Amino acid sequence: MKSAPQLWAVCAVLLAPAFAPAQPQSNTDSQSVAVANQQTEAEQLFALANQARSTAGVPQLKWDPSLAAAALYHCKWMAKGTQIAHRYDGESDLNARAANEGARFAKIEENVAIGLTATAVHEQWMESPGYRANLLSPDMDSVGIVVIASRGALYAVADYARGVPSLSASQVETRVAKLVRLTGISLEFDHTLARSACAENSGLPQSVHGAQPRFVLRWQDTNLDKLPQPLVDQLNSGIFRSAAIGSCQAQESQNKFTEYRVAVLLY
């Protein structure tokens, strides 16, 4: 990708869902005025998105500063390039840059545009089938928006995501336990062996004291709303009397999505 000559640019990031009213500023402070203008336009894009979602009967988006930081990283690349794109040579992809900024997500999408006003940018997104789908997606619940003014135009990036809550190992185990309990299987209170099995990649863990597990399933996913089907089949087989559940740190994943790692032992 060719790079345009280095040009002065003003960047503004929406750091919260709403801004404090701009204070009157001197005409001589042109940089501060420009920053305030871009903040207003970023806020306007956020408001326009939620207005459109309200009209479509879709829940409102929440502001995510980590997504905003990821959008800022990409928008800087856009503002100094000769054309807009979702990824440039030498740049991380969307999943990686969002994860690198601390965003926790199960799904993520991005809209980009160049326009003269925030309204024009929003209209571009609403007229594009793909961008409109991102903006109105009921699967997305959070967003980060950045606007940069450069070369007489506004460069805009909006990163949408479905957020994933930060849960401790015990909280993950509690959620999985509720699903296991629905099958009628009793639960073991000691999580030690299951947590140890979770941290391993294969093999049936051996108990030093007490009964030996006869089956183990390990998995890693962004969703704790349902159990893997192979586990459901074993739970419903009628040959097991109890289960032990353990959670541990998720292993590195190439897709950078936020995942939980779990092991269930059956006795």
PDB file of C-alpha atoms in Angstrom:
ATOM      1  CA  MET A   1       0.000   0.000   0.000  1.00  0.00           C
ATOM      2  CA  LYS A   2       1.305   3.438  -0.920  1.00  0.00           C
ATOM      3  CA  SER A   3       1.394   5.994   1.837  1.00  0.00           C
ATOM      4  CA  ALA A   4       0.428   9.580   1.248  1.00  0.00           C
ATOM      5  CA  PRO A   5       2.787  12.328   2.438  1.00  0.00           C
ATOM      6  CA  GLN A   6       2.524  12.930   6.169  1.00  0.00           C
ATOM      7  CA  LEU A   7      -0.290  15.447   6.667  1.00  0.00           C
ATOM      8  CA  TRP A   8      -1.626  17.170   9.747  1.00  0.00           C
ATOM      9  CA  ALA A   9      -4.636  15.380  11.179  1.00  0.00           C
ATOM     10  CA  VAL A  10      -6.863  15.890  14.185  1.00  0.00           C
ATOM     11  CA  CYS A  11      -8.160  12.804  15.907  1.00  0.00           C
ATOM     12  CA  ALA A  12     -11.067  12.504  18.323  1.00  0.00           C
ATOM     13  CA  VAL A  13     -12.213   9.419  20.186  1.00  0.00           C
ATOM     14  CA  LEU A  14     -15.554   9.068  21.924  1.00  0.00           C
ATOM     15  CA  LEU A  15     -14.490   7.843  25.364  1.00  0.00           C
ATOM     16  CA  ALA A  16     -17.941   7.698  26.912  1.00  0.00           C
ATOM     17  CA  PRO A  17     -21.532   7.423  25.676  1.00  0.00           C
ATOM     18  CA  ALA A  18     -22.058  11.137  26.128  1.00  0.00           C
ATOM     19  CA  PHE A  19     -19.904  14.226  26.117  1.00  0.00           C
ATOM     20  CA  ALA A  20     -19.946  17.225  28.384  1.00  0.00           C
ATOM     21  CA  PRO A  21     -21.044  20.371  26.521  1.00  0.00           C
ATOM     22  CA  ALA A  22     -18.150  21.987  24.728  1.00  0.00           C
ATOM     23  CA  GLN A  23     -16.816  25.115  26.402  1.00  0.00           C
ATOM     24  CA  PRO A  24     -16.488  28.348  24.388  1.00  0.00           C
ATOM     25  CA  GLN A  25     -13.019  28.525  22.849  1.00  0.00           C
ATOM     26  CA  SER A  26     -10.882  31.202  21.281  1.00  0.00           C
ATOM     27  CA  ASN A  27     -10.676  31.312  17.489  1.00  0.00           C
ATOM     28  CA  THR A  28      -6.909  31.305  17.851  1.00  0.00           C
ATOM     29  CA  ASP A  29      -7.010  27.849  19.423  1.00  0.00           C
ATOM     30  CA  SER A  30      -7.782  26.108  16.127  1.00  0.00           C
ATOM     31  CA  GLN A  31      -6.545  22.675  17.198  1.00  0.00           C
ATOM     32  CA  SER A  32      -8.774  22.570  20.307  1.00  0.00           C
ATOM     33  CA  VAL A  33     -11.768  23.701  18.246  1.00  0.00           C
ATOM     34  CA  ALA A  34     -11.120  20.965  15.681  1.00  0.00           C
ATOM     35  CA  VAL A  35     -10.867  18.321  18.403  1.00  0.00           C
ATOM     36  CA  ALA A  36     -14.181  19.460  19.894  1.00  0.00           C
ATOM     37  CA  ASN A  37     -15.814  19.301  16.474  1.00  0.00           C
ATOM     38  CA  GLN A  38     -14.688  15.694  15.927  1.00  0.00           C
ATOM     39  CA  GLN A  39     -15.932  14.712  19.380  1.00  0.00           C
ATOM     40  CA  THR A  40     -19.314  16.139  18.489  1.00  0.00           C
ATOM     41  CA  GLU A  41     -19.396  14.150  15.247  1.00  0.00           C
ATOM     42  CA  ALA A  42     -18.349  10.940  16.965  1.00  0.00           C
ATOM     43  CA  GLU A  43     -21.104  11.482  19.511  1.00  0.00           C
ATOM     44  CA  GLN A  44     -23.534  12.146  16.683  1.00  0.00           C
ATOM     45  CA  LEU A  45     -22.664   8.863  14.951  1.00  0.00           C
ATOM     46  CA  PHE A  46     -23.251   7.014  18.219  1.00  0.00           C
ATOM     47  CA  ALA A  47     -26.629   8.719  18.679  1.00  0.00           C
ATOM     48  CA  LEU A  48     -27.664   8.120  15.059  1.00  0.00           C
ATOM     49  CA  ALA A  49     -26.826   4.428  15.371  1.00  0.00           C
ATOM     50  CA  ASN A  50     -28.998   4.023  18.447  1.00  0.00           C
ATOM     51  CA  GLN A  51     -31.810   6.024  16.866  1.00  0.00           C
ATOM     52  CA  ALA A  52     -31.741   3.683  13.879  1.00  0.00           C
ATOM     53  CA  ARG A  53     -31.703   0.643  16.160  1.00  0.00           C
ATOM     54  CA  SER A  54     -34.643   2.013  18.143  1.00  0.00           C
ATOM     55  CA  THR A  55     -36.627   2.465  14.926  1.00  0.00           C
ATOM     56  CA  ALA A  56     -35.763  -1.099  13.922  1.00  0.00           C
ATOM     57  CA  GLY A  57     -36.790  -2.444  17.347  1.00  0.00           C
ATOM     58  CA  VAL A  58     -33.234  -3.478  18.232  1.00  0.00           C
ATOM     59  CA  PRO A  59     -31.687  -2.954  21.709  1.00  0.00           C
ATOM     60  CA  GLN A  60     -29.405   0.049  22.185  1.00  0.00           C
ATOM     61  CA  LEU A  61     -25.639  -0.219  21.832  1.00  0.00           C
ATOM     62  CA  LYS A  62     -23.441   0.393  24.869  1.00  0.00           C
ATOM     63  CA  TRP A  63     -20.160   2.253  24.633  1.00  0.00           C
ATOM     64  CA  ASP A  64     -16.966   0.174  24.920  1.00  0.00           C
ATOM     65  CA  PRO A  65     -13.698   2.121  25.358  1.00  0.00           C
ATOM     66  CA  SER A  66     -11.636  -0.920  24.332  1.00  0.00           C
ATOM     67  CA  LEU A  67     -13.454  -1.060  20.996  1.00  0.00           C
ATOM     68  CA  ALA A  68     -12.886   2.684  20.636  1.00  0.00           C
ATOM     69  CA  ALA A  69      -9.159   2.160  21.158  1.00  0.00           C
ATOM     70  CA  ALA A  70      -9.143  -0.547  18.484  1.00  0.00           C
ATOM     71  CA  ALA A  71     -11.079   1.725  16.121  1.00  0.00           C
ATOM     72  CA  LEU A  72      -8.620   4.544  16.771  1.00  0.00           C
ATOM     73  CA  TYR A  73      -5.686   2.304  15.874  1.00  0.00           C
ATOM     74  CA  HIS A  74      -7.269   1.445  12.526  1.00  0.00           C
ATOM     75  CA  CYS A  75      -8.583   4.936  11.810  1.00  0.00           C
ATOM     76  CA  LYS A  76      -5.053   6.345  12.027  1.00  0.00           C
ATOM     77  CA  TRP A  77      -4.005   3.934   9.281  1.00  0.00           C
ATOM     78  CA  MET A  78      -7.013   4.962   7.197  1.00  0.00           C
ATOM     79  CA  ALA A  79      -6.415   8.688   7.567  1.00  0.00           C
ATOM     80  CA  LYS A  80      -2.864   8.511   6.217  1.00  0.00           C
ATOM     81  CA  GLY A  81      -3.579   6.122   3.341  1.00  0.00           C
ATOM     82  CA  THR A  82      -4.692   6.643  -0.230  1.00  0.00           C
ATOM     83  CA  GLN A  83      -7.860   4.576   0.134  1.00  0.00           C
ATOM     84  CA  ILE A  84      -9.934   3.127   2.941  1.00  0.00           C
ATOM     85  CA  ALA A  85      -9.858  -0.558   3.817  1.00  0.00           C
ATOM     86  CA  HIS A  86     -10.489  -2.886   6.747  1.00  0.00           C
ATOM     87  CA  ARG A  87      -6.859  -3.961   6.914  1.00  0.00           C
ATOM     88  CA  TYR A  88      -3.588  -2.578   5.597  1.00  0.00           C
ATOM     89  CA  ASP A  89      -0.257  -4.229   4.961  1.00  0.00           C
ATOM     90  CA  GLY A  90       1.538  -4.539   8.276  1.00  0.00           C
ATOM     91  CA  GLU A  91      -1.623  -4.047  10.341  1.00  0.00           C
ATOM     92  CA  SER A  92      -3.270  -6.614  12.618  1.00  0.00           C
ATOM     93  CA  ASP A  93      -6.748  -7.813  11.683  1.00  0.00           C
ATOM     94  CA  LEU A  94      -9.865  -6.616  13.485  1.00  0.00           C
ATOM     95  CA  ASN A  95     -10.045  -9.551  15.892  1.00  0.00           C
ATOM     96  CA  ALA A  96      -6.424  -9.159  16.957  1.00  0.00           C
ATOM     97  CA  ARG A  97      -6.418  -5.395  17.401  1.00  0.00           C
ATOM     98  CA  ALA A  98      -9.640  -5.471  19.433  1.00  0.00           C
ATOM     99  CA  ALA A  99      -8.270  -8.243  21.655  1.00  0.00           C
ATOM    100  CA  ASN A 100      -4.963  -6.392  22.016  1.00  0.00           C
ATOM    101  CA  GLU A 101      -6.866  -3.384  23.392  1.00  0.00           C
ATOM    102  CA  GLY A 102      -8.599  -5.548  26.002  1.00  0.00           C
ATOM    103  CA  ALA A 103     -11.974  -5.991  24.320  1.00  0.00           C
ATOM    104  CA  ARG A 104     -13.824  -9.185  25.281  1.00  0.00           C
ATOM    105  CA  PHE A 105     -16.158 -10.333  22.550  1.00  0.00           C
ATOM    106  CA  ALA A 106     -17.962 -13.269  20.989  1.00  0.00           C
ATOM    107  CA  LYS A 107     -18.674 -11.488  17.702  1.00  0.00           C
ATOM    108  CA  ILE A 108     -17.158  -8.413  16.112  1.00  0.00           C
ATOM    109  CA  GLU A 109     -17.732  -6.390  12.927  1.00  0.00           C
ATOM    110  CA  GLU A 110     -16.479  -3.083  11.559  1.00  0.00           C
ATOM    111  CA  ASN A 111     -17.819  -0.190   9.482  1.00  0.00           C
ATOM    112  CA  VAL A 112     -15.528   2.342   7.776  1.00  0.00           C
ATOM    113  CA  ALA A 113     -16.258   5.439   5.709  1.00  0.00           C
ATOM    114  CA  ILE A 114     -15.082   8.819   4.439  1.00  0.00           C
ATOM    115  CA  GLY A 115     -17.581  11.675   4.457  1.00  0.00           C
ATOM    116  CA  LEU A 116     -17.960  15.394   4.926  1.00  0.00           C
ATOM    117  CA  THR A 117     -20.323  15.155   7.914  1.00  0.00           C
ATOM    118  CA  ALA A 118     -21.368  12.602  10.501  1.00  0.00           C
ATOM    119  CA  THR A 119     -24.802  12.470   8.903  1.00  0.00           C
ATOM    120  CA  ALA A 120     -23.253  11.652   5.522  1.00  0.00           C
ATOM    121  CA  VAL A 121     -21.182   8.859   7.100  1.00  0.00           C
ATOM    122  CA  HIS A 122     -24.251   7.417   8.832  1.00  0.00           C
ATOM    123  CA  GLU A 123     -26.215   7.525   5.573  1.00  0.00           C
ATOM    124  CA  GLN A 124     -23.409   5.639   3.798  1.00  0.00           C
ATOM    125  CA  TRP A 125     -23.571   2.919   6.424  1.00  0.00           C
ATOM    126  CA  MET A 126     -27.345   2.677   6.255  1.00  0.00           C
ATOM    127  CA  GLU A 127     -27.283   2.456   2.451  1.00  0.00           C
ATOM    128  CA  SER A 128     -24.704  -0.355   2.400  1.00  0.00           C
ATOM    129  CA  PRO A 129     -26.375  -3.754   2.995  1.00  0.00           C
ATOM    130  CA  GLY A 130     -23.357  -5.118   4.883  1.00  0.00           C
ATOM    131  CA  TYR A 131     -22.721  -2.029   6.997  1.00  0.00           C
ATOM    132  CA  ARG A 132     -26.427  -1.601   7.720  1.00  0.00           C
ATOM    133  CA  ALA A 133     -26.561  -5.203   8.920  1.00  0.00           C
ATOM    134  CA  ASN A 134     -23.639  -4.538  11.279  1.00  0.00           C
ATOM    135  CA  LEU A 135     -25.168  -1.344  12.656  1.00  0.00           C
ATOM    136  CA  LEU A 136     -28.614  -2.902  13.211  1.00  0.00           C
ATOM    137  CA  SER A 137     -27.518  -6.395  14.224  1.00  0.00           C
ATOM    138  CA  PRO A 138     -29.368  -7.653  17.326  1.00  0.00           C
ATOM    139  CA  ASP A 139     -26.302  -9.814  18.033  1.00  0.00           C
ATOM    140  CA  MET A 140     -24.200  -6.700  18.703  1.00  0.00           C
ATOM    141  CA  ASP A 141     -24.528  -4.927  22.047  1.00  0.00           C
ATOM    142  CA  SER A 142     -21.494  -2.603  22.183  1.00  0.00           C
ATOM    143  CA  VAL A 143     -19.581  -0.199  19.962  1.00  0.00           C
ATOM    144  CA  GLY A 144     -16.567   2.082  19.755  1.00  0.00           C
ATOM    145  CA  ILE A 145     -16.516   4.945  17.243  1.00  0.00           C
ATOM    146  CA  VAL A 146     -13.643   7.155  16.104  1.00  0.00           C
ATOM    147  CA  VAL A 147     -13.572  10.146  13.748  1.00  0.00           C
ATOM    148  CA  ILE A 148     -10.401  11.676  12.313  1.00  0.00           C
ATOM    149  CA  ALA A 149     -10.338  14.890  10.250  1.00  0.00           C
ATOM    150  CA  SER A 150      -7.682  14.797   7.518  1.00  0.00           C
ATOM    151  CA  ARG A 151      -7.268  16.263   4.036  1.00  0.00           C
ATOM    152  CA  GLY A 152     -10.629  18.036   4.199  1.00  0.00           C
ATOM    153  CA  ALA A 153     -12.673  14.939   5.014  1.00  0.00           C
ATOM    154  CA  LEU A 154     -13.849  12.873   7.980  1.00  0.00           C
ATOM    155  CA  TYR A 155     -12.512   9.351   8.341  1.00  0.00           C
ATOM    156  CA  ALA A 156     -14.799   7.219  10.517  1.00  0.00           C
ATOM    157  CA  VAL A 157     -14.473   3.750  12.033  1.00  0.00           C
ATOM    158  CA  ALA A 158     -17.127   1.963  14.096  1.00  0.00           C
ATOM    159  CA  ASP A 159     -16.300  -1.382  15.728  1.00  0.00           C
ATOM    160  CA  TYR A 160     -19.382  -3.337  16.854  1.00  0.00           C
ATOM    161  CA  ALA A 161     -19.233  -6.367  19.113  1.00  0.00           C
ATOM    162  CA  ARG A 162     -21.199  -8.726  21.259  1.00  0.00           C
ATOM    163  CA  GLY A 163     -19.470  -8.403  24.587  1.00  0.00           C
ATOM    164  CA  VAL A 164     -18.462 -11.295  26.793  1.00  0.00           C
ATOM    165  CA  PRO A 165     -18.539 -10.843  30.594  1.00  0.00           C
ATOM    166  CA  SER A 166     -15.396 -11.357  32.627  1.00  0.00           C
ATOM    167  CA  LEU A 167     -16.112 -14.401  34.807  1.00  0.00           C
ATOM    168  CA  SER A 168     -13.993 -16.111  37.428  1.00  0.00           C
ATOM    169  CA  ALA A 169     -13.404 -19.873  37.306  1.00  0.00           C
ATOM    170  CA  SER A 170     -15.995 -20.432  40.039  1.00  0.00           C
ATOM    171  CA  GLN A 171     -18.568 -18.319  38.170  1.00  0.00           C
ATOM    172  CA  VAL A 172     -17.998 -20.336  34.988  1.00  0.00           C
ATOM    173  CA  GLU A 173     -18.379 -23.559  36.965  1.00  0.00           C
ATOM    174  CA  THR A 174     -21.629 -22.329  38.505  1.00  0.00           C
ATOM    175  CA  ARG A 175     -23.103 -21.570  35.075  1.00  0.00           C
ATOM    176  CA  VAL A 176     -22.129 -24.951  33.674  1.00  0.00           C
ATOM    177  CA  ALA A 177     -23.380 -26.694  36.839  1.00  0.00           C
ATOM    178  CA  LYS A 178     -26.873 -25.266  36.312  1.00  0.00           C
ATOM    179  CA  LEU A 179     -26.991 -26.870  32.866  1.00  0.00           C
ATOM    180  CA  VAL A 180     -25.633 -30.207  34.081  1.00  0.00           C
ATOM    181  CA  ARG A 181     -28.097 -30.290  36.972  1.00  0.00           C
ATOM    182  CA  LEU A 182     -31.001 -30.084  34.511  1.00  0.00           C
ATOM    183  CA  THR A 183     -30.111 -33.596  33.291  1.00  0.00           C
ATOM    184  CA  GLY A 184     -30.646 -35.054  36.750  1.00  0.00           C
ATOM    185  CA  ILE A 185     -26.968 -35.841  37.372  1.00  0.00           C
ATOM    186  CA  SER A 186     -25.718 -34.991  40.860  1.00  0.00           C
ATOM    187  CA  LEU A 187     -22.702 -32.713  41.259  1.00  0.00           C
ATOM    188  CA  GLU A 188     -19.434 -33.314  43.079  1.00  0.00           C
ATOM    189  CA  PHE A 189     -18.448 -30.482  45.414  1.00  0.00           C
ATOM    190  CA  ASP A 190     -14.687 -30.863  44.947  1.00  0.00           C
ATOM    191  CA  HIS A 191     -13.499 -29.093  41.771  1.00  0.00           C
ATOM    192  CA  THR A 192      -9.800 -29.896  42.231  1.00  0.00           C
ATOM    193  CA  LEU A 193      -9.470 -32.841  39.837  1.00  0.00           C
ATOM    194  CA  ALA A 194     -11.727 -31.269  37.202  1.00  0.00           C
ATOM    195  CA  ARG A 195      -9.724 -28.034  37.276  1.00  0.00           C
ATOM    196  CA  SER A 196      -6.532 -30.020  36.856  1.00  0.00           C
ATOM    197  CA  ALA A 197      -8.051 -31.901  33.919  1.00  0.00           C
ATOM    198  CA  CYS A 198      -9.136 -28.600  32.389  1.00  0.00           C
ATOM    199  CA  ALA A 199      -5.536 -27.409  32.215  1.00  0.00           C
ATOM    200  CA  GLU A 200      -4.477 -30.577  30.365  1.00  0.00           C
ATOM    201  CA  ASN A 201      -5.033 -31.285  26.688  1.00  0.00           C
ATOM    202  CA  SER A 202      -5.854 -34.975  26.799  1.00  0.00           C
ATOM    203  CA  GLY A 203      -6.119 -38.055  28.951  1.00  0.00           C
ATOM    204  CA  LEU A 204      -8.380 -39.183  31.757  1.00  0.00           C
ATOM    205  CA  PRO A 205      -7.234 -37.683  35.070  1.00  0.00           C
ATOM    206  CA  GLN A 206      -6.408 -40.037  37.897  1.00  0.00           C
ATOM    207  CA  SER A 207      -7.727 -39.374  41.376  1.00  0.00           C
ATOM    208  CA  VAL A 208      -5.356 -39.897  44.291  1.00  0.00           C
ATOM    209  CA  HIS A 209      -8.232 -40.438  46.672  1.00  0.00           C
ATOM    210  CA  GLY A 210     -11.792 -41.481  45.960  1.00  0.00           C
ATOM    211  CA  ALA A 211     -13.555 -42.642  42.819  1.00  0.00           C
ATOM    212  CA  GLN A 212     -11.959 -42.490  39.393  1.00  0.00           C
ATOM    213  CA  PRO A 213     -13.766 -40.556  36.644  1.00  0.00           C
ATOM    214  CA  ARG A 214     -14.867 -42.689  33.679  1.00  0.00           C
ATOM    215  CA  PHE A 215     -15.321 -39.927  31.121  1.00  0.00           C
ATOM    216  CA  VAL A 216     -13.938 -36.435  30.540  1.00  0.00           C
ATOM    217  CA  LEU A 217     -14.853 -33.728  28.071  1.00  0.00           C
ATOM    218  CA  ARG A 218     -12.864 -30.535  27.668  1.00  0.00           C
ATOM    219  CA  TRP A 219     -14.034 -27.631  25.568  1.00  0.00           C
ATOM    220  CA  GLN A 220     -13.470 -23.936  24.957  1.00  0.00           C
ATOM    221  CA  ASP A 221     -16.210 -21.563  23.790  1.00  0.00           C
ATOM    222  CA  THR A 222     -17.535 -18.016  24.034  1.00  0.00           C
ATOM    223  CA  ASN A 223     -21.000 -19.275  24.959  1.00  0.00           C
ATOM    224  CA  LEU A 224     -21.981 -20.810  28.294  1.00  0.00           C
ATOM    225  CA  ASP A 225     -25.683 -21.052  27.438  1.00  0.00           C
ATOM    226  CA  LYS A 226     -25.544 -24.682  26.325  1.00  0.00           C
ATOM    227  CA  LEU A 227     -23.466 -27.828  26.793  1.00  0.00           C
ATOM    228  CA  PRO A 228     -21.572 -29.515  23.945  1.00  0.00           C
ATOM    229  CA  GLN A 229     -23.717 -32.225  22.342  1.00  0.00           C
ATOM    230  CA  PRO A 230     -21.220 -35.076  23.076  1.00  0.00           C
ATOM    231  CA  LEU A 231     -21.481 -34.205  26.774  1.00  0.00           C
ATOM    232  CA  VAL A 232     -25.275 -34.014  26.616  1.00  0.00           C
ATOM    233  CA  ASP A 233     -25.343 -37.479  25.039  1.00  0.00           C
ATOM    234  CA  GLN A 234     -23.216 -38.925  27.851  1.00  0.00           C
ATOM    235  CA  LEU A 235     -25.247 -37.202  30.570  1.00  0.00           C
ATOM    236  CA  ASN A 236     -28.441 -38.643  29.091  1.00  0.00           C
ATOM    237  CA  SER A 237     -27.000 -42.145  28.646  1.00  0.00           C
ATOM    238  CA  GLY A 238     -28.003 -43.244  32.145  1.00  0.00           C
ATOM    239  CA  ILE A 239     -24.638 -44.825  32.927  1.00  0.00           C
ATOM    240  CA  PHE A 240     -23.207 -42.010  35.067  1.00  0.00           C
ATOM    241  CA  ARG A 241     -24.280 -40.972  38.562  1.00  0.00           C
ATOM    242  CA  SER A 242     -22.380 -37.714  39.144  1.00  0.00           C
ATOM    243  CA  ALA A 243     -20.280 -34.997  37.529  1.00  0.00           C
ATOM    244  CA  ALA A 244     -17.408 -32.740  38.562  1.00  0.00           C
ATOM    245  CA  ILE A 245     -16.889 -29.409  36.819  1.00  0.00           C
ATOM    246  CA  GLY A 246     -13.675 -27.436  36.530  1.00  0.00           C
ATOM    247  CA  SER A 247     -12.723 -24.247  34.729  1.00  0.00           C
ATOM    248  CA  CYS A 248      -9.282 -22.860  33.951  1.00  0.00           C
ATOM    249  CA  GLN A 249      -7.573 -20.222  31.843  1.00  0.00           C
ATOM    250  CA  ALA A 250      -8.486 -20.507  28.173  1.00  0.00           C
ATOM    251  CA  GLN A 251      -5.747 -21.635  25.848  1.00  0.00           C
ATOM    252  CA  GLU A 252      -4.480 -19.293  23.150  1.00  0.00           C
ATOM    253  CA  SER A 253      -6.887 -19.089  20.244  1.00  0.00           C
ATOM    254  CA  GLN A 254      -6.028 -17.820  16.778  1.00  0.00           C
ATOM    255  CA  ASN A 255      -9.368 -16.065  16.359  1.00  0.00           C
ATOM    256  CA  LYS A 256      -8.774 -13.866  19.448  1.00  0.00           C
ATOM    257  CA  PHE A 257     -12.379 -14.274  20.584  1.00  0.00           C
ATOM    258  CA  THR A 258     -12.955 -14.320  24.334  1.00  0.00           C
ATOM    259  CA  GLU A 259     -13.465 -17.946  25.342  1.00  0.00           C
ATOM    260  CA  TYR A 260     -14.046 -19.929  28.525  1.00  0.00           C
ATOM    261  CA  ARG A 261     -12.373 -23.309  29.048  1.00  0.00           C
ATOM    262  CA  VAL A 262     -14.187 -26.059  30.925  1.00  0.00           C
ATOM    263  CA  ALA A 263     -13.735 -29.731  31.808  1.00  0.00           C
ATOM    264  CA  VAL A 264     -16.512 -32.022  33.018  1.00  0.00           C
ATOM    265  CA  LEU A 265     -15.689 -35.364  34.611  1.00  0.00           C
ATOM    266  CA  LEU A 266     -18.355 -38.049  34.791  1.00  0.00           C
ATOM    267  CA  TYR A 267     -18.460 -40.803  37.427  1.00  0.00           C
TER     268      TYR A 267
END
